[in-house]
């Protein structure tokens, strides 16, 4: 059902070289790992679990759980699923929820409707997205999915920010701004 | 012959001020009514933040064909991501208000008031100087140096409504105008309060 292939970064190394997007998928999947590939003609309904990187170029409906690995939805991929992975790259169509312990990368060819949860999210302009992006490293969805596995690197602090509202309970921003004309 | 499109960058003091007040001690919910933009995600990703992206400009062609007010409300709210028990603290309208008529603006105000936390802030950019504007909203993004950035697309232009603060106060009941500021690019920043 799956192809297994090297995902080094050398263009043309992948066996499915006839697929026009393979170089992008290889970049996304990262170097020197062995990835499973769901080819463009494959359709899967159900739950996927495993311990290796995965590239999806076909259709997947259900759940994908690769908590220690990366998942790439390639440009031909059409996924309606909840995905939990260490890192997720999206180049194709996705509907559902994406939860990544490390980061989620959305390429400009992506078309996503759903909820994204990860402490780091990057998006190339031109990508279509409708939904929520939860970048709070302390959010419940991350804790529930990964427990203590998520990376808790402090986020950069804006040095121009004033420190007059730390520790306050939830309040309106207008109150925090403290001025009204 | 294709039109050249160059990026315009301009300071937006009210937007910069309100984002700089989002402290790291608590979680914030920001509702972005524009299309997803990488720089905006990157900036808000520095905070404990949930960013809801509605991309209402993509709905405008459909909205313009609907006359029934209830259908318009339904369409406006259809692309709001589920609130999941967390009302919005800040709404980024960008230039959307310029593209909504006097019948639709009250509906938008109602939808936003329902979606927001009491005292939430709503930021918008309104054309005040130019008589014409692009046929569709420009994708505005937060840029470096406390600026906003957008492509200057002159390909097709339509008449700008040039809403005044008084008009918007009347057309958006339930939202108070907290502050406004004229920008160097011919736009006016508005900060509404729910």
mmCIF file with all atom_site columns, N, CA, C and O in Angstrom, chain A residues 80-125:
data_model
loop_
_atom_site.group_PDB
_atom_site.id
_atom_site.type_symbol
_atom_site.label_atom_id
_atom_site.label_alt_id
_atom_site.label_comp_id
_atom_site.label_asym_id
_atom_site.label_entity_id
_atom_site.label_seq_id
_atom_site.pdbx_PDB_ins_code
_atom_site.Cartn_x
_atom_site.Cartn_y
_atom_site.Cartn_z
_atom_site.occupancy
_atom_site.B_iso_or_equiv
_atom_site.pdbx_formal_charge
_atom_site.auth_seq_id
_atom_site.auth_comp_id
_atom_site.auth_asym_id
_atom_site.auth_atom_id
_atom_site.pdbx_PDB_model_num
ATOM 1   N N  . UNK A 1 80  ? -8.879  14.714 4.781  1.00 0.00 ? 80  UNK A N  1
ATOM 2   C CA . UNK A 1 80  ? -9.929  15.120 5.716  1.00 0.00 ? 80  UNK A CA 1
ATOM 3   C C  . UNK A 1 80  ? -9.679  14.305 6.972  1.00 0.00 ? 80  UNK A C  1
ATOM 4   O O  . UNK A 1 80  ? -10.054 13.133 7.057  1.00 0.00 ? 80  UNK A O  1
ATOM 5   N N  . UNK A 1 81  ? -8.992  14.905 7.918  1.00 0.00 ? 81  UNK A N  1
ATOM 6   C CA . UNK A 1 81  ? -8.520  14.094 9.040  1.00 0.00 ? 81  UNK A CA 1
ATOM 7   C C  . UNK A 1 81  ? -8.083  14.968 10.203 1.00 0.00 ? 81  UNK A C  1
ATOM 8   O O  . UNK A 1 81  ? -7.947  16.183 10.077 1.00 0.00 ? 81  UNK A O  1
ATOM 9   N N  . UNK A 1 82  ? -7.877  14.296 11.316 1.00 0.00 ? 82  UNK A N  1
ATOM 10  C CA . UNK A 1 82  ? -7.191  14.917 12.444 1.00 0.00 ? 82  UNK A CA 1
ATOM 11  C C  . UNK A 1 82  ? -5.786  14.339 12.462 1.00 0.00 ? 82  UNK A C  1
ATOM 12  O O  . UNK A 1 82  ? -5.608  13.119 12.499 1.00 0.00 ? 82  UNK A O  1
ATOM 13  N N  . UNK A 1 83  ? -4.799  15.214 12.429 1.00 0.00 ? 83  UNK A N  1
ATOM 14  C CA . UNK A 1 83  ? -3.405  14.767 12.345 1.00 0.00 ? 83  UNK A CA 1
ATOM 15  C C  . UNK A 1 83  ? -2.647  15.216 13.590 1.00 0.00 ? 83  UNK A C  1
ATOM 16  O O  . UNK A 1 83  ? -2.682  16.394 13.958 1.00 0.00 ? 83  UNK A O  1
ATOM 17  N N  . UNK A 1 84  ? -1.976  14.294 14.233 1.00 0.00 ? 84  UNK A N  1
ATOM 18  C CA . UNK A 1 84  ? -1.063  14.604 15.335 1.00 0.00 ? 84  UNK A CA 1
ATOM 19  C C  . UNK A 1 84  ? 0.329   14.161 14.904 1.00 0.00 ? 84  UNK A C  1
ATOM 20  O O  . UNK A 1 84  ? 0.536   12.992 14.593 1.00 0.00 ? 84  UNK A O  1
ATOM 21  N N  . UNK A 1 85  ? 1.270   15.083 14.887 1.00 0.00 ? 85  UNK A N  1
ATOM 22  C CA . UNK A 1 85  ? 2.627   14.730 14.467 1.00 0.00 ? 85  UNK A CA 1
ATOM 23  C C  . UNK A 1 85  ? 3.621   15.665 15.136 1.00 0.00 ? 85  UNK A C  1
ATOM 24  O O  . UNK A 1 85  ? 3.248   16.677 15.740 1.00 0.00 ? 85  UNK A O  1
ATOM 25  N N  . UNK A 1 86  ? 4.899   15.306 15.009 1.00 0.00 ? 86  UNK A N  1
ATOM 26  C CA . UNK A 1 86  ? 5.936   16.182 15.546 1.00 0.00 ? 86  UNK A CA 1
ATOM 27  C C  . UNK A 1 86  ? 6.017   17.457 14.711 1.00 0.00 ? 86  UNK A C  1
ATOM 28  O O  . UNK A 1 86  ? 6.051   18.569 15.229 1.00 0.00 ? 86  UNK A O  1
ATOM 29  N N  . UNK A 1 87  ? 6.032   17.304 13.392 1.00 0.00 ? 87  UNK A N  1
ATOM 30  C CA . UNK A 1 87  ? 6.103   18.430 12.463 1.00 0.00 ? 87  UNK A CA 1
ATOM 31  C C  . UNK A 1 87  ? 5.174   18.135 11.292 1.00 0.00 ? 87  UNK A C  1
ATOM 32  O O  . UNK A 1 87  ? 5.094   16.989 10.841 1.00 0.00 ? 87  UNK A O  1
ATOM 33  N N  . UNK A 1 88  ? 4.478   19.165 10.823 1.00 0.00 ? 88  UNK A N  1
ATOM 34  C CA . UNK A 1 88  ? 3.545   18.956 9.710  1.00 0.00 ? 88  UNK A CA 1
ATOM 35  C C  . UNK A 1 88  ? 3.827   19.985 8.618  1.00 0.00 ? 88  UNK A C  1
ATOM 36  O O  . UNK A 1 88  ? 3.973   21.182 8.906  1.00 0.00 ? 88  UNK A O  1
ATOM 37  N N  . UNK A 1 89  ? 3.930   19.509 7.383  1.00 0.00 ? 89  UNK A N  1
ATOM 38  C CA . UNK A 1 89  ? 4.080   20.380 6.218  1.00 0.00 ? 89  UNK A CA 1
ATOM 39  C C  . UNK A 1 89  ? 2.826   20.219 5.359  1.00 0.00 ? 89  UNK A C  1
ATOM 40  O O  . UNK A 1 89  ? 2.404   19.094 5.085  1.00 0.00 ? 89  UNK A O  1
ATOM 41  N N  . UNK A 1 90  ? 2.248   21.336 4.935  1.00 0.00 ? 90  UNK A N  1
ATOM 42  C CA . UNK A 1 90  ? 1.038   21.249 4.108  1.00 0.00 ? 90  UNK A CA 1
ATOM 43  C C  . UNK A 1 90  ? 1.275   21.962 2.782  1.00 0.00 ? 90  UNK A C  1
ATOM 44  O O  . UNK A 1 90  ? 1.590   23.152 2.743  1.00 0.00 ? 90  UNK A O  1
ATOM 45  N N  . UNK A 1 91  ? 1.116   21.202 1.730  1.00 0.00 ? 91  UNK A N  1
ATOM 46  C CA . UNK A 1 91  ? 1.211   21.763 0.376  1.00 0.00 ? 91  UNK A CA 1
ATOM 47  C C  . UNK A 1 91  ? -0.079  21.538 -0.407 1.00 0.00 ? 91  UNK A C  1
ATOM 48  O O  . UNK A 1 91  ? -0.297  22.157 -1.436 1.00 0.00 ? 91  UNK A O  1
ATOM 49  N N  . UNK A 1 92  ? -0.935  20.662 0.075  1.00 0.00 ? 92  UNK A N  1
ATOM 50  C CA . UNK A 1 92  ? -2.154  20.303 -0.637 1.00 0.00 ? 92  UNK A CA 1
ATOM 51  C C  . UNK A 1 92  ? -3.399  20.731 0.124  1.00 0.00 ? 92  UNK A C  1
ATOM 52  O O  . UNK A 1 92  ? -3.383  21.708 0.873  1.00 0.00 ? 92  UNK A O  1
ATOM 53  N N  . UNK A 1 93  ? -4.476  19.966 -0.070 1.00 0.00 ? 93  UNK A N  1
ATOM 54  C CA . UNK A 1 93  ? -5.769  20.321 0.532  1.00 0.00 ? 93  UNK A CA 1
ATOM 55  C C  . UNK A 1 93  ? -5.979  19.559 1.837  1.00 0.00 ? 93  UNK A C  1
ATOM 56  O O  . UNK A 1 93  ? -5.762  18.355 1.907  1.00 0.00 ? 93  UNK A O  1
ATOM 57  N N  . UNK A 1 94  ? -6.444  20.292 2.824  1.00 0.00 ? 94  UNK A N  1
ATOM 58  C CA . UNK A 1 94  ? -6.596  19.701 4.153  1.00 0.00 ? 94  UNK A CA 1
ATOM 59  C C  . UNK A 1 94  ? -7.844  20.254 4.822  1.00 0.00 ? 94  UNK A C  1
ATOM 60  O O  . UNK A 1 94  ? -8.086  21.465 4.814  1.00 0.00 ? 94  UNK A O  1
ATOM 61  N N  . UNK A 1 95  ? -8.639  19.376 5.385  1.00 0.00 ? 95  UNK A N  1
ATOM 62  C CA . UNK A 1 95  ? -9.773  19.808 6.199  1.00 0.00 ? 95  UNK A CA 1
ATOM 63  C C  . UNK A 1 95  ? -9.759  18.981 7.470  1.00 0.00 ? 95  UNK A C  1
ATOM 64  O O  . UNK A 1 95  ? -9.721  17.755 7.419  1.00 0.00 ? 95  UNK A O  1
ATOM 65  N N  . UNK A 1 96  ? -9.760  19.664 8.610  1.00 0.00 ? 96  UNK A N  1
ATOM 66  C CA . UNK A 1 96  ? -9.722  18.953 9.879  1.00 0.00 ? 96  UNK A CA 1
ATOM 67  C C  . UNK A 1 96  ? -8.832  19.688 10.857 1.00 0.00 ? 96  UNK A C  1
ATOM 68  O O  . UNK A 1 96  ? -8.682  20.908 10.784 1.00 0.00 ? 96  UNK A O  1
ATOM 69  N N  . UNK A 1 97  ? -8.235  18.940 11.772 1.00 0.00 ? 97  UNK A N  1
ATOM 70  C CA . UNK A 1 97  ? -7.359  19.588 12.747 1.00 0.00 ? 97  UNK A CA 1
ATOM 71  C C  . UNK A 1 97  ? -5.926  19.071 12.596 1.00 0.00 ? 97  UNK A C  1
ATOM 72  O O  . UNK A 1 97  ? -5.697  17.894 12.311 1.00 0.00 ? 97  UNK A O  1
ATOM 73  N N  . UNK A 1 98  ? -4.990  19.988 12.752 1.00 0.00 ? 98  UNK A N  1
ATOM 74  C CA . UNK A 1 98  ? -3.568  19.663 12.697 1.00 0.00 ? 98  UNK A CA 1
ATOM 75  C C  . UNK A 1 98  ? -2.962  20.033 14.035 1.00 0.00 ? 98  UNK A C  1
ATOM 76  O O  . UNK A 1 98  ? -3.072  21.187 14.467 1.00 0.00 ? 98  UNK A O  1
ATOM 77  N N  . UNK A 1 99  ? -2.340  19.084 14.696 1.00 0.00 ? 99  UNK A N  1
ATOM 78  C CA . UNK A 1 99  ? -1.676  19.365 15.973 1.00 0.00 ? 99  UNK A CA 1
ATOM 79  C C  . UNK A 1 99  ? -0.229  18.901 15.849 1.00 0.00 ? 99  UNK A C  1
ATOM 80  O O  . UNK A 1 99  ? 0.028   17.724 15.579 1.00 0.00 ? 99  UNK A O  1
ATOM 81  N N  . UNK A 1 100 ? 0.711   19.816 16.025 1.00 0.00 ? 100 UNK A N  1
ATOM 82  C CA . UNK A 1 100 ? 2.132   19.476 15.902 1.00 0.00 ? 100 UNK A CA 1
ATOM 83  C C  . UNK A 1 100 ? 2.888   19.951 17.126 1.00 0.00 ? 100 UNK A C  1
ATOM 84  O O  . UNK A 1 100 ? 2.734   21.090 17.562 1.00 0.00 ? 100 UNK A O  1
ATOM 85  N N  . UNK A 1 101 ? 3.721   19.069 17.647 1.00 0.00 ? 101 UNK A N  1
ATOM 86  C CA . UNK A 1 101 ? 4.488   19.412 18.850 1.00 0.00 ? 101 UNK A CA 1
ATOM 87  C C  . UNK A 1 101 ? 5.549   20.466 18.559 1.00 0.00 ? 101 UNK A C  1
ATOM 88  O O  . UNK A 1 101 ? 5.858   21.303 19.406 1.00 0.00 ? 101 UNK A O  1
ATOM 89  N N  . UNK A 1 102 ? 6.107   20.439 17.355 1.00 0.00 ? 102 UNK A N  1
ATOM 90  C CA . UNK A 1 102 ? 7.220   21.330 17.030 1.00 0.00 ? 102 UNK A CA 1
ATOM 91  C C  . UNK A 1 102 ? 6.783   22.494 16.144 1.00 0.00 ? 102 UNK A C  1
ATOM 92  O O  . UNK A 1 102 ? 6.887   23.644 16.536 1.00 0.00 ? 102 UNK A O  1
ATOM 93  N N  . UNK A 1 103 ? 6.323   22.208 14.938 1.00 0.00 ? 103 UNK A N  1
ATOM 94  C CA . UNK A 1 103 ? 5.921   23.302 14.056 1.00 0.00 ? 103 UNK A CA 1
ATOM 95  C C  . UNK A 1 103 ? 5.049   22.816 12.920 1.00 0.00 ? 103 UNK A C  1
ATOM 96  O O  . UNK A 1 103 ? 5.070   21.636 12.563 1.00 0.00 ? 103 UNK A O  1
ATOM 97  N N  . UNK A 1 104 ? 4.336   23.779 12.341 1.00 0.00 ? 104 UNK A N  1
ATOM 98  C CA . UNK A 1 104 ? 3.531   23.508 11.153 1.00 0.00 ? 104 UNK A CA 1
ATOM 99  C C  . UNK A 1 104 ? 3.942   24.514 10.082 1.00 0.00 ? 104 UNK A C  1
ATOM 100 O O  . UNK A 1 104 ? 4.026   25.717 10.342 1.00 0.00 ? 104 UNK A O  1
ATOM 101 N N  . UNK A 1 105 ? 4.218   24.005 8.889  1.00 0.00 ? 105 UNK A N  1
ATOM 102 C CA . UNK A 1 105 ? 4.648   24.853 7.779  1.00 0.00 ? 105 UNK A CA 1
ATOM 103 C C  . UNK A 1 105 ? 3.589   24.763 6.679  1.00 0.00 ? 105 UNK A C  1
ATOM 104 O O  . UNK A 1 105 ? 3.280   23.669 6.206  1.00 0.00 ? 105 UNK A O  1
ATOM 105 N N  . UNK A 1 106 ? 3.050   25.914 6.290  1.00 0.00 ? 106 UNK A N  1
ATOM 106 C CA . UNK A 1 106 ? 2.005   25.942 5.272  1.00 0.00 ? 106 UNK A CA 1
ATOM 107 C C  . UNK A 1 106 ? 2.584   26.589 4.014  1.00 0.00 ? 106 UNK A C  1
ATOM 108 O O  . UNK A 1 106 ? 2.953   27.766 4.035  1.00 0.00 ? 106 UNK A O  1
ATOM 109 N N  . UNK A 1 107 ? 2.676   25.818 2.947  1.00 0.00 ? 107 UNK A N  1
ATOM 110 C CA . UNK A 1 107 ? 3.211   26.331 1.689  1.00 0.00 ? 107 UNK A CA 1
ATOM 111 C C  . UNK A 1 107 ? 2.119   27.080 0.914  1.00 0.00 ? 107 UNK A C  1
ATOM 112 O O  . UNK A 1 107 ? 0.928   26.885 1.149  1.00 0.00 ? 107 UNK A O  1
ATOM 113 N N  . UNK A 1 108 ? 2.534   27.863 -0.055 1.00 0.00 ? 108 UNK A N  1
ATOM 114 C CA . UNK A 1 108 ? 1.566   28.718 -0.758 1.00 0.00 ? 108 UNK A CA 1
ATOM 115 C C  . UNK A 1 108 ? 0.547   27.939 -1.579 1.00 0.00 ? 108 UNK A C  1
ATOM 116 O O  . UNK A 1 108 ? -0.515  28.465 -1.910 1.00 0.00 ? 108 UNK A O  1
ATOM 117 N N  . UNK A 1 109 ? 0.851   26.691 -1.884 1.00 0.00 ? 109 UNK A N  1
ATOM 118 C CA . UNK A 1 109 ? -0.103  25.875 -2.647 1.00 0.00 ? 109 UNK A CA 1
ATOM 119 C C  . UNK A 1 109 ? -1.178  25.257 -1.747 1.00 0.00 ? 109 UNK A C  1
ATOM 120 O O  . UNK A 1 109 ? -2.115  24.635 -2.243 1.00 0.00 ? 109 UNK A O  1
ATOM 121 N N  . UNK A 1 110 ? -1.068  25.454 -0.445 1.00 0.00 ? 110 UNK A N  1
ATOM 122 C CA . UNK A 1 110 ? -1.984  24.791 0.496  1.00 0.00 ? 110 UNK A CA 1
ATOM 123 C C  . UNK A 1 110 ? -3.373  25.422 0.498  1.00 0.00 ? 110 UNK A C  1
ATOM 124 O O  . UNK A 1 110 ? -3.536  26.617 0.243  1.00 0.00 ? 110 UNK A O  1
ATOM 125 N N  . UNK A 1 111 ? -4.355  24.604 0.783  1.00 0.00 ? 111 UNK A N  1
ATOM 126 C CA . UNK A 1 111 ? -5.741  25.062 0.937  1.00 0.00 ? 111 UNK A CA 1
ATOM 127 C C  . UNK A 1 111 ? -6.278  24.340 2.177  1.00 0.00 ? 111 UNK A C  1
ATOM 128 O O  . UNK A 1 111 ? -6.532  23.141 2.141  1.00 0.00 ? 111 UNK A O  1
ATOM 129 N N  . UNK A 1 112 ? -6.435  25.088 3.264  1.00 0.00 ? 112 UNK A N  1
ATOM 130 C CA . UNK A 1 112 ? -6.748  24.471 4.561  1.00 0.00 ? 112 UNK A CA 1
ATOM 131 C C  . UNK A 1 112 ? -8.011  25.069 5.140  1.00 0.00 ? 112 UNK A C  1
ATOM 132 O O  . UNK A 1 112 ? -8.198  26.283 5.148  1.00 0.00 ? 112 UNK A O  1
ATOM 133 N N  . UNK A 1 113 ? -8.871  24.197 5.649  1.00 0.00 ? 113 UNK A N  1
ATOM 134 C CA . UNK A 1 113 ? -10.019 24.640 6.428  1.00 0.00 ? 113 UNK A CA 1
ATOM 135 C C  . UNK A 1 113 ? -10.008 23.826 7.712  1.00 0.00 ? 113 UNK A C  1
ATOM 136 O O  . UNK A 1 113 ? -10.103 22.602 7.655  1.00 0.00 ? 113 UNK A O  1
ATOM 137 N N  . UNK A 1 114 ? -9.856  24.495 8.829  1.00 0.00 ? 114 UNK A N  1
ATOM 138 C CA . UNK A 1 114 ? -9.833  23.735 10.067 1.00 0.00 ? 114 UNK A CA 1
ATOM 139 C C  . UNK A 1 114 ? -9.069  24.431 11.166 1.00 0.00 ? 114 UNK A C  1
ATOM 140 O O  . UNK A 1 114 ? -8.907  25.645 11.160 1.00 0.00 ? 114 UNK A O  1
ATOM 141 N N  . UNK A 1 115 ? -8.577  23.648 12.093 1.00 0.00 ? 115 UNK A N  1
ATOM 142 C CA . UNK A 1 115 ? -7.890  24.188 13.268 1.00 0.00 ? 115 UNK A CA 1
ATOM 143 C C  . UNK A 1 115 ? -6.453  23.693 13.304 1.00 0.00 ? 115 UNK A C  1
ATOM 144 O O  . UNK A 1 115 ? -6.195  22.506 13.105 1.00 0.00 ? 115 UNK A O  1
ATOM 145 N N  . UNK A 1 116 ? -5.556  24.617 13.570 1.00 0.00 ? 116 UNK A N  1
ATOM 146 C CA . UNK A 1 116 ? -4.137  24.307 13.648 1.00 0.00 ? 116 UNK A CA 1
ATOM 147 C C  . UNK A 1 116 ? -3.657  24.599 15.055 1.00 0.00 ? 116 UNK A C  1
ATOM 148 O O  . UNK A 1 116 ? -3.976  25.658 15.609 1.00 0.00 ? 116 UNK A O  1
ATOM 149 N N  . UNK A 1 117 ? -2.917  23.698 15.619 1.00 0.00 ? 117 UNK A N  1
ATOM 150 C CA . UNK A 1 117 ? -2.354  23.929 16.952 1.00 0.00 ? 117 UNK A CA 1
ATOM 151 C C  . UNK A 1 117 ? -0.884  23.558 16.934 1.00 0.00 ? 117 UNK A C  1
ATOM 152 O O  . UNK A 1 117 ? -0.527  22.406 16.664 1.00 0.00 ? 117 UNK A O  1
ATOM 153 N N  . UNK A 1 118 ? -0.037  24.515 17.207 1.00 0.00 ? 118 UNK A N  1
ATOM 154 C CA . UNK A 1 118 ? 1.407   24.277 17.282 1.00 0.00 ? 118 UNK A CA 1
ATOM 155 C C  . UNK A 1 118 ? 2.071   25.531 17.831 1.00 0.00 ? 118 UNK A C  1
ATOM 156 O O  . UNK A 1 118 ? 1.620   26.640 17.544 1.00 0.00 ? 118 UNK A O  1
ATOM 157 N N  . UNK A 1 119 ? 3.144   25.364 18.594 1.00 0.00 ? 119 UNK A N  1
ATOM 158 C CA . UNK A 1 119 ? 3.812   26.570 19.094 1.00 0.00 ? 119 UNK A CA 1
ATOM 159 C C  . UNK A 1 119 ? 4.456   27.395 17.990 1.00 0.00 ? 119 UNK A C  1
ATOM 160 O O  . UNK A 1 119 ? 4.718   28.571 18.180 1.00 0.00 ? 119 UNK A O  1
ATOM 161 N N  . UNK A 1 120 ? 4.724   26.778 16.846 1.00 0.00 ? 120 UNK A N  1
ATOM 162 C CA . UNK A 1 120 ? 5.317   27.527 15.738 1.00 0.00 ? 120 UNK A CA 1
ATOM 163 C C  . UNK A 1 120 ? 4.553   27.238 14.457 1.00 0.00 ? 120 UNK A C  1
ATOM 164 O O  . UNK A 1 120 ? 4.421   26.081 14.064 1.00 0.00 ? 120 UNK A O  1
ATOM 165 N N  . UNK A 1 121 ? 4.096   28.298 13.818 1.00 0.00 ? 121 UNK A N  1
ATOM 166 C CA . UNK A 1 121 ? 3.368   28.146 12.563 1.00 0.00 ? 121 UNK A CA 1
ATOM 167 C C  . UNK A 1 121 ? 3.941   29.152 11.562 1.00 0.00 ? 121 UNK A C  1
ATOM 168 O O  . UNK A 1 121 ? 4.101   30.332 11.883 1.00 0.00 ? 121 UNK A O  1
ATOM 169 N N  . UNK A 1 122 ? 4.267   28.680 10.371 1.00 0.00 ? 122 UNK A N  1
ATOM 170 C CA . UNK A 1 122 ? 4.676   29.614 9.324  1.00 0.00 ? 122 UNK A CA 1
ATOM 171 C C  . UNK A 1 122 ? 3.805   29.372 8.094  1.00 0.00 ? 122 UNK A C  1
ATOM 172 O O  . UNK A 1 122 ? 3.373   28.251 7.832  1.00 0.00 ? 122 UNK A O  1
ATOM 173 N N  . UNK A 1 123 ? 3.538   30.456 7.376  1.00 0.00 ? 123 UNK A N  1
ATOM 174 C CA . UNK A 1 123 ? 2.635   30.377 6.228  1.00 0.00 ? 123 UNK A CA 1
ATOM 175 C C  . UNK A 1 123 ? 3.202   31.220 5.094  1.00 0.00 ? 123 UNK A C  1
ATOM 176 O O  . UNK A 1 123 ? 3.612   32.361 5.302  1.00 0.00 ? 123 UNK A O  1
ATOM 177 N N  . UNK A 1 124 ? 3.230   30.631 3.915  1.00 0.00 ? 124 UNK A N  1
ATOM 178 C CA . UNK A 1 124 ? 3.645   31.388 2.736  1.00 0.00 ? 124 UNK A CA 1
ATOM 179 C C  . UNK A 1 124 ? 2.435   32.128 2.179  1.00 0.00 ? 124 UNK A C  1
ATOM 180 O O  . UNK A 1 124 ? 1.358   31.530 2.002  1.00 0.00 ? 124 UNK A O  1
ATOM 181 N N  . UNK A 1 125 ? 2.612   33.414 1.908  1.00 0.00 ? 125 UNK A N  1
ATOM 182 C CA . UNK A 1 125 ? 1.511   34.196 1.356  1.00 0.00 ? 125 UNK A CA 1
ATOM 183 C C  . UNK A 1 125 ? 1.015   33.565 0.060  1.00 0.00 ? 125 UNK A C  1
ATOM 184 O O  . UNK A 1 125 ? 1.805   33.131 -0.774 1.00 0.00 ? 125 UNK A O  1
#
